Amino acid sequence: MDDSDRWQCTPVRAFRLPASLGCLFLVLMLFGAACGWPAIGGAPAEGESTQWWGSRTGYPKPQLHEPRPSTDPAVREAVRQVDAKAGELSGSTVAVAVLDRETGEVIGGEHADERFGTASLSKLLVAVDVARRHTEGMPVADADVDLIRRALSISDDAAMNALWDRFDGAGAISRLAVRYGLTRTRPPEVPGNWGGTETSARDVATVLAQIPTLPAAERDLLLGPLDAAPRTAAEGFDQGYGLKDSTRPVAVKAGWMCCDDGRRTVHSAGLIGPDRRYAVALLSTQPTSKSYSEASEVVTEAAEPLLDNLG
C-alpha cells in the first residue's frame, strides 16, 4: 500500500453489539449510577459542583485546596478569637483566613470558603495579575504604573476603571484563579462591574502570599502603595480600619461597597508580621442598619487578635 492509501477513510459499517456485551454495558451503567459516576454526555448529577471554570475553554480545573491544620498555635488561637467575636454580632458575617508563608499552611475560620463580593479588593487582584504578566514580558507603561499605585493606595475608582479596560479585568480574575488554584474566585456577572467580582477569604490570602515572591521591581510596585496607603481614600472614605489599624507598618488593601442584597461589604486584607510572614484576609458583609463607620469598627475589632498574636 502506498502512502496515499494510508489517508483514505474506510467506509463506516453499521454493526450490532453482541447481546452478552450489551448486557455487560447495561450492568456497568447501572453500577456506575449507583456509585455516583457522572452520566456520559449528561447534565451534572444533583448536588454535583458546576464550578465556573469547568466550561471555560483552555482553563484546566485547579486543584482544590485541602484545609490543613496550622502547626502554629498562635494562628489557631487568633482565628478562633476572630470567629468568636464574629459569632457575637447579630446579622454580620465575618470570614477570616491566614496563610503562614513560612510553612505554607492555611487556617480558615467558619466562613473562610464562602463567596463575597470583592469591592475594591478586585483592584489588588488585577494589580497582581498585571505584575505577574510583566515578569513574563508584558509591557507596562509608566502611566500604567501610576494607575496601579493610585488604585492600591488611595483606592481610586477611576484608576481601576482604566486598569480593568486596559488589562482585561475579567480575564485577569480568571487567570489568577487558574494560576493559583483559587476555588471560589470568579469574574463579575455584569461586565465591567469589577466590585461584583467574587472571592473568598482563603483565596485572597492565597493571592497575597504570592506578592513577596515576585521579583523586586514588581514586588515593590504592589507593596509600596499598600504600605503607604493614606487613611483617607480618593472619595473621602476612612480606610484606616481593620488590619490597617496598627502601629506597625502593614501592607493592607481595604474594600467597601453598598449594597449587595441589602448588605454592606467591608473588607481588610494584607501582609502582617515579621518579614510579612502572614497573609491575612478579613471579609465581611453587614446589615445596612450599621453605618459604614460601625461596619468598619466591626472589622477593626475582628483584626485585633490577628494583630496581637501575629502582627
C-alpha positions as a Python dict, from the first residue, in 0.01 Angstrom:
ca = {
    (1, 'M'): (0, 0, 0),
    (2, 'D'): (144, 337, -96),
    (3, 'D'): (142, 643, 133),
    (4, 'S'): (-170, 790, -25),
    (5, 'D'): (-367, 482, 73),
    (6, 'R'): (-292, 542, 440),
    (7, 'W'): (-502, 859, 443),
    (8, 'Q'): (-807, 706, 274),
    (9, 'C'): (-1100, 661, 507),
    (10, 'T'): (-1259, 320, 530),
    (11, 'P'): (-1638, 346, 493),
    (12, 'V'): (-1814, 316, 823),
    (13, 'R'): (-2011, -4, 857),
    (14, 'A'): (-2312, -49, 1078),
    (15, 'F'): (-2256, -308, 1347),
    (16, 'R'): (-2461, -472, 1616),
    (17, 'L'): (-2331, -511, 1972),
    (18, 'P'): (-2338, -878, 2078),
    (19, 'A'): (-2609, -949, 2332),
    (20, 'S'): (-2360, -1054, 2600),
    (21, 'L'): (-2162, -730, 2567),
    (22, 'G'): (-2481, -527, 2564),
    (23, 'C'): (-2584, -681, 2895),
    (24, 'L'): (-2240, -612, 3039),
    (25, 'F'): (-2258, -247, 2927),
    (26, 'L'): (-2602, -209, 3089),
    (27, 'V'): (-2473, -358, 3416),
    (28, 'L'): (-2175, -118, 3416),
    (29, 'M'): (-2404, 181, 3358),
    (30, 'L'): (-2634, 82, 3642),
    (31, 'F'): (-2339, 16, 3872),
    (32, 'G'): (-2185, 349, 3780),
    (33, 'A'): (-2506, 534, 3855),
    (34, 'A'): (-2528, 367, 4194),
    (35, 'C'): (-2168, 469, 4269),
    (36, 'G'): (-2222, 828, 4166),
    (37, 'W'): (-2029, 816, 3835),
    (38, 'P'): (-2118, 1111, 3607),
    (39, 'A'): (-2353, 1029, 3323),
    (40, 'I'): (-2185, 1024, 2982),
    (41, 'G'): (-2277, 1341, 2798),
    (42, 'G'): (-2540, 1421, 3056),
    (43, 'A'): (-2603, 1705, 3298),
    (44, 'P'): (-2425, 1707, 3636),
    (45, 'A'): (-2587, 1491, 3898),
    (46, 'E'): (-2791, 1667, 4162),
    (47, 'G'): (-2558, 1833, 4411),
    (48, 'E'): (-2258, 1798, 4181),
    (49, 'S'): (-2037, 2105, 4162),
    (50, 'T'): (-2067, 2318, 3848),
    (51, 'Q'): (-1765, 2545, 3900),
    (52, 'W'): (-1744, 2826, 3650),
    (53, 'W'): (-1407, 2717, 3513),
    (54, 'G'): (-1548, 2383, 3401),
    (55, 'S'): (-1687, 2538, 3083),
    (56, 'R'): (-1402, 2777, 3001),
    (57, 'T'): (-1204, 2655, 2702),
    (58, 'G'): (-838, 2612, 2782),
    (59, 'Y'): (-881, 2653, 3158),
    (60, 'P'): (-791, 2331, 3340),
    (61, 'K'): (-974, 2270, 3664),
    (62, 'P'): (-750, 2386, 3950),
    (63, 'Q'): (-655, 2156, 4234),
    (64, 'L'): (-888, 2214, 4526),
    (65, 'H'): (-739, 2341, 4848),
    (66, 'E'): (-723, 2077, 5117),
    (67, 'P'): (-758, 2256, 5452),
    (68, 'R'): (-463, 2174, 5674),
    (69, 'P'): (-433, 2250, 6045),
    (70, 'S'): (-172, 2507, 6131),
    (71, 'T'): (113, 2387, 6347),
    (72, 'D'): (139, 2738, 6492),
    (73, 'P'): (-90, 2765, 6798),
    (74, 'A'): (-84, 3146, 6771),
    (75, 'V'): (-254, 3127, 6431),
    (76, 'R'): (-517, 2882, 6553),
    (77, 'E'): (-591, 3095, 6856),
    (78, 'A'): (-613, 3418, 6656),
    (79, 'V'): (-857, 3267, 6407),
    (80, 'R'): (-1061, 3115, 6690),
    (81, 'Q'): (-1090, 3456, 6855),
    (82, 'V'): (-1200, 3621, 6529),
    (83, 'D'): (-1476, 3363, 6486),
    (84, 'A'): (-1580, 3406, 6848),
    (85, 'K'): (-1607, 3784, 6809),
    (86, 'A'): (-1799, 3747, 6483),
    (87, 'G'): (-2037, 3498, 6639),
    (88, 'E'): (-2150, 3765, 6883),
    (89, 'L'): (-2256, 4003, 6605),
    (90, 'S'): (-2616, 3963, 6504),
    (91, 'G'): (-2665, 3984, 6128),
    (92, 'S'): (-2296, 4020, 6043),
    (93, 'T'): (-2085, 3761, 5860),
    (94, 'V'): (-1708, 3784, 5907),
    (95, 'A'): (-1471, 3547, 5727),
    (96, 'V'): (-1104, 3506, 5817),
    (97, 'A'): (-817, 3313, 5661),
    (98, 'V'): (-447, 3320, 5747),
    (99, 'L'): (-172, 3176, 5528),
    (100, 'D'): (164, 3124, 5701),
    (101, 'R'): (421, 3190, 5427),
    (102, 'E'): (694, 3018, 5627),
    (103, 'T'): (515, 2683, 5645),
    (104, 'G'): (272, 2720, 5354),
    (105, 'E'): (-14, 2622, 5581),
    (106, 'V'): (-353, 2790, 5578),
    (107, 'I'): (-607, 2806, 5856),
    (108, 'G'): (-951, 2948, 5796),
    (109, 'G'): (-1244, 3035, 6014),
    (110, 'E'): (-1600, 2916, 5980),
    (111, 'H'): (-1671, 3128, 5669),
    (112, 'A'): (-1327, 3115, 5504),
    (113, 'D'): (-1456, 2947, 5186),
    (114, 'E'): (-1777, 3145, 5143),
    (115, 'R'): (-1803, 3378, 4844),
    (116, 'F'): (-1811, 3755, 4897),
    (117, 'G'): (-1823, 4044, 4653),
    (118, 'T'): (-1470, 4181, 4637),
    (119, 'A'): (-1549, 4554, 4633),
    (120, 'S'): (-1206, 4721, 4599),
    (121, 'L'): (-1012, 4401, 4670),
    (122, 'S'): (-1050, 4337, 4296),
    (123, 'K'): (-800, 4623, 4249),
    (124, 'L'): (-545, 4409, 4427),
    (125, 'L'): (-628, 4103, 4218),
    (126, 'V'): (-591, 4288, 3887),
    (127, 'A'): (-268, 4455, 4001),
    (128, 'V'): (-118, 4116, 4093),
    (129, 'D'): (-211, 3978, 3751),
    (130, 'V'): (-50, 4276, 3576),
    (131, 'A'): (267, 4244, 3786),
    (132, 'R'): (283, 3870, 3726),
    (133, 'R'): (245, 3909, 3349),
    (134, 'H'): (504, 4187, 3349),
    (135, 'T'): (757, 3936, 3482),
    (136, 'E'): (672, 3726, 3178),
    (137, 'G'): (741, 4008, 2934),
    (138, 'M'): (416, 4200, 2902),
    (139, 'P'): (483, 4574, 2853),
    (140, 'V'): (364, 4803, 3131),
    (141, 'A'): (397, 5177, 3066),
    (142, 'D'): (474, 5444, 3324),
    (143, 'A'): (113, 5558, 3301),
    (144, 'D'): (1, 5205, 3389),
    (145, 'V'): (232, 5200, 3689),
    (146, 'D'): (72, 5523, 3810),
    (147, 'L'): (-274, 5371, 3769),
    (148, 'I'): (-173, 5073, 3983),
    (149, 'R'): (-30, 5298, 4254),
    (150, 'R'): (-344, 5511, 4269),
    (151, 'A'): (-573, 5208, 4270),
    (152, 'L'): (-387, 5042, 4557),
    (153, 'S'): (-300, 5341, 4774),
    (154, 'I'): (-595, 5581, 4763),
    (155, 'S'): (-829, 5318, 4615),
    (156, 'D'): (-901, 5539, 4314),
    (157, 'D'): (-1202, 5401, 4124),
    (158, 'A'): (-1117, 5596, 3809),
    (159, 'A'): (-773, 5436, 3804),
    (160, 'M'): (-931, 5094, 3845),
    (161, 'N'): (-1174, 5158, 3560),
    (162, 'A'): (-877, 5228, 3334),
    (163, 'L'): (-683, 4921, 3454),
    (164, 'W'): (-988, 4698, 3408),
    (165, 'D'): (-1028, 4812, 3048),
    (166, 'R'): (-658, 4817, 2957),
    (167, 'F'): (-561, 4481, 3107),
    (168, 'D'): (-873, 4269, 3052),
    (169, 'G'): (-1003, 4277, 3408),
    (170, 'A'): (-1236, 3979, 3376),
    (171, 'G'): (-955, 3782, 3215),
    (172, 'A'): (-720, 3887, 3495),
    (173, 'I'): (-954, 3735, 3752),
    (174, 'S'): (-978, 3412, 3552),
    (175, 'R'): (-601, 3393, 3503),
    (176, 'L'): (-536, 3431, 3875),
    (177, 'A'): (-791, 3161, 3954),
    (178, 'V'): (-609, 2918, 3727),
    (179, 'R'): (-255, 3027, 3817),
    (180, 'Y'): (-301, 2997, 4192),
    (181, 'G'): (-573, 2733, 4209),
    (182, 'L'): (-836, 2967, 4351),
    (183, 'T'): (-1155, 2771, 4404),
    (184, 'R'): (-1402, 3047, 4494),
    (185, 'T'): (-1288, 3337, 4273),
    (186, 'R'): (-1468, 3433, 3953),
    (187, 'P'): (-1526, 3742, 3736),
    (188, 'P'): (-1835, 3958, 3782),
    (189, 'E'): (-2157, 3851, 3617),
    (190, 'V'): (-2211, 4206, 3489),
    (191, 'P'): (-1927, 4307, 3251),
    (192, 'G'): (-1724, 4595, 3390),
    (193, 'N'): (-1873, 4571, 3738),
    (194, 'W'): (-1536, 4494, 3897),
    (195, 'G'): (-1671, 4534, 4252),
    (196, 'G'): (-1900, 4240, 4178),
    (197, 'T'): (-1606, 4004, 4130),
    (198, 'E'): (-1645, 3720, 4379),
    (199, 'T'): (-1382, 3560, 4602),
    (200, 'S'): (-1328, 3406, 4944),
    (201, 'A'): (-1103, 3484, 5240),
    (202, 'R'): (-892, 3176, 5165),
    (203, 'D'): (-844, 3279, 4801),
    (204, 'V'): (-748, 3635, 4894),
    (205, 'A'): (-489, 3508, 5144),
    (206, 'T'): (-351, 3278, 4874),
    (207, 'V'): (-303, 3567, 4630),
    (208, 'L'): (-149, 3795, 4894),
    (209, 'A'): (107, 3529, 4980),
    (210, 'Q'): (239, 3538, 4622),
    (211, 'I'): (336, 3906, 4629),
    (212, 'P'): (661, 3873, 4829),
    (213, 'T'): (777, 3600, 4588),
    (214, 'L'): (774, 3836, 4287),
    (215, 'P'): (1094, 3993, 4151),
    (216, 'A'): (1193, 4313, 4334),
    (217, 'A'): (1051, 4565, 4086),
    (218, 'E'): (707, 4404, 4066),
    (219, 'R'): (702, 4330, 4439),
    (220, 'D'): (779, 4693, 4522),
    (221, 'L'): (517, 4815, 4277),
    (222, 'L'): (250, 4636, 4480),
    (223, 'L'): (381, 4661, 4834),
    (224, 'G'): (485, 5026, 4816),
    (225, 'P'): (133, 5168, 4766),
    (226, 'L'): (-18, 4921, 5013),
    (227, 'D'): (235, 5013, 5281),
    (228, 'A'): (191, 5385, 5222),
    (229, 'A'): (-188, 5391, 5177),
    (230, 'P'): (-318, 5707, 5347),
    (231, 'R'): (-603, 5696, 5595),
    (232, 'T'): (-833, 5888, 5361),
    (233, 'A'): (-919, 5733, 5024),
    (234, 'A'): (-982, 5920, 4699),
    (235, 'E'): (-1356, 5950, 4765),
    (236, 'G'): (-1302, 6062, 5125),
    (237, 'F'): (-1366, 5721, 5284),
    (238, 'D'): (-1171, 5640, 5603),
    (239, 'Q'): (-972, 5330, 5509),
    (240, 'G'): (-762, 5318, 5825),
    (241, 'Y'): (-964, 5034, 5976),
    (242, 'G'): (-915, 4659, 6016),
    (243, 'L'): (-557, 4542, 5967),
    (244, 'K'): (-455, 4899, 5886),
    (245, 'D'): (-536, 5000, 6244),
    (246, 'S'): (-185, 4907, 6355),
    (247, 'T'): (118, 5091, 6489),
    (248, 'R'): (341, 4866, 6276),
    (249, 'P'): (395, 4902, 5901),
    (250, 'V'): (149, 4672, 5725),
    (251, 'A'): (68, 4626, 5357),
    (252, 'V'): (-310, 4636, 5354),
    (253, 'K'): (-588, 4682, 5098),
    (254, 'A'): (-930, 4787, 5218),
    (255, 'G'): (-1254, 4728, 5032),
    (256, 'W'): (-1607, 4858, 5082),
    (257, 'M'): (-1931, 4889, 4887),
    (258, 'C'): (-2307, 4910, 4931),
    (259, 'C'): (-2539, 4750, 4879),
    (260, 'D'): (-2535, 4389, 4765),
    (261, 'D'): (-2863, 4218, 4858),
    (262, 'G'): (-2926, 4496, 5106),
    (263, 'R'): (-2596, 4450, 5288),
    (264, 'R'): (-2276, 4648, 5326),
    (265, 'T'): (-1947, 4489, 5223),
    (266, 'V'): (-1639, 4587, 5425),
    (267, 'H'): (-1305, 4405, 5387),
    (268, 'S'): (-945, 4431, 5506),
    (269, 'A'): (-664, 4213, 5369),
    (270, 'G'): (-288, 4232, 5385),
    (271, 'L'): (53, 4103, 5488),
    (272, 'I'): (145, 4131, 5855),
    (273, 'G'): (407, 4005, 6096),
    (274, 'P'): (787, 3984, 6076),
    (275, 'D'): (907, 3965, 5714),
    (276, 'R'): (539, 3976, 5608),
    (277, 'R'): (505, 3618, 5724),
    (278, 'Y'): (125, 3608, 5741),
    (279, 'A'): (-114, 3673, 5455),
    (280, 'V'): (-443, 3762, 5619),
    (281, 'A'): (-790, 3822, 5476),
    (282, 'L'): (-1086, 3958, 5671),
    (283, 'L'): (-1404, 3973, 5462),
    (284, 'S'): (-1744, 4081, 5589),
    (285, 'T'): (-2100, 4158, 5493),
    (286, 'Q'): (-2311, 4351, 5738),
    (287, 'P'): (-2666, 4483, 5757),
    (288, 'T'): (-2729, 4831, 5623),
    (289, 'S'): (-2864, 4921, 5965),
    (290, 'K'): (-2497, 4964, 6052),
    (291, 'S'): (-2330, 5277, 5918),
    (292, 'Y'): (-2001, 5246, 5732),
    (293, 'S'): (-1828, 5368, 6047),
    (294, 'E'): (-1993, 5097, 6256),
    (295, 'A'): (-1924, 4829, 5996),
    (296, 'S'): (-1558, 4933, 5976),
    (297, 'E'): (-1532, 4910, 6355),
    (298, 'V'): (-1656, 4550, 6339),
    (299, 'V'): (-1366, 4463, 6107),
    (300, 'T'): (-1121, 4653, 6328),
    (301, 'E'): (-1234, 4455, 6633),
    (302, 'A'): (-1204, 4132, 6435),
    (303, 'A'): (-848, 4228, 6336),
    (304, 'E'): (-733, 4283, 6695),
    (305, 'P'): (-649, 3919, 6780),
    (306, 'L'): (-468, 3882, 6447),
    (307, 'L'): (-253, 4189, 6507),
    (308, 'D'): (-196, 4098, 6874),
    (309, 'N'): (-95, 3737, 6805),
    (310, 'L'): (68, 3761, 6463),
    (311, 'G'): (146, 4124, 6385),
}
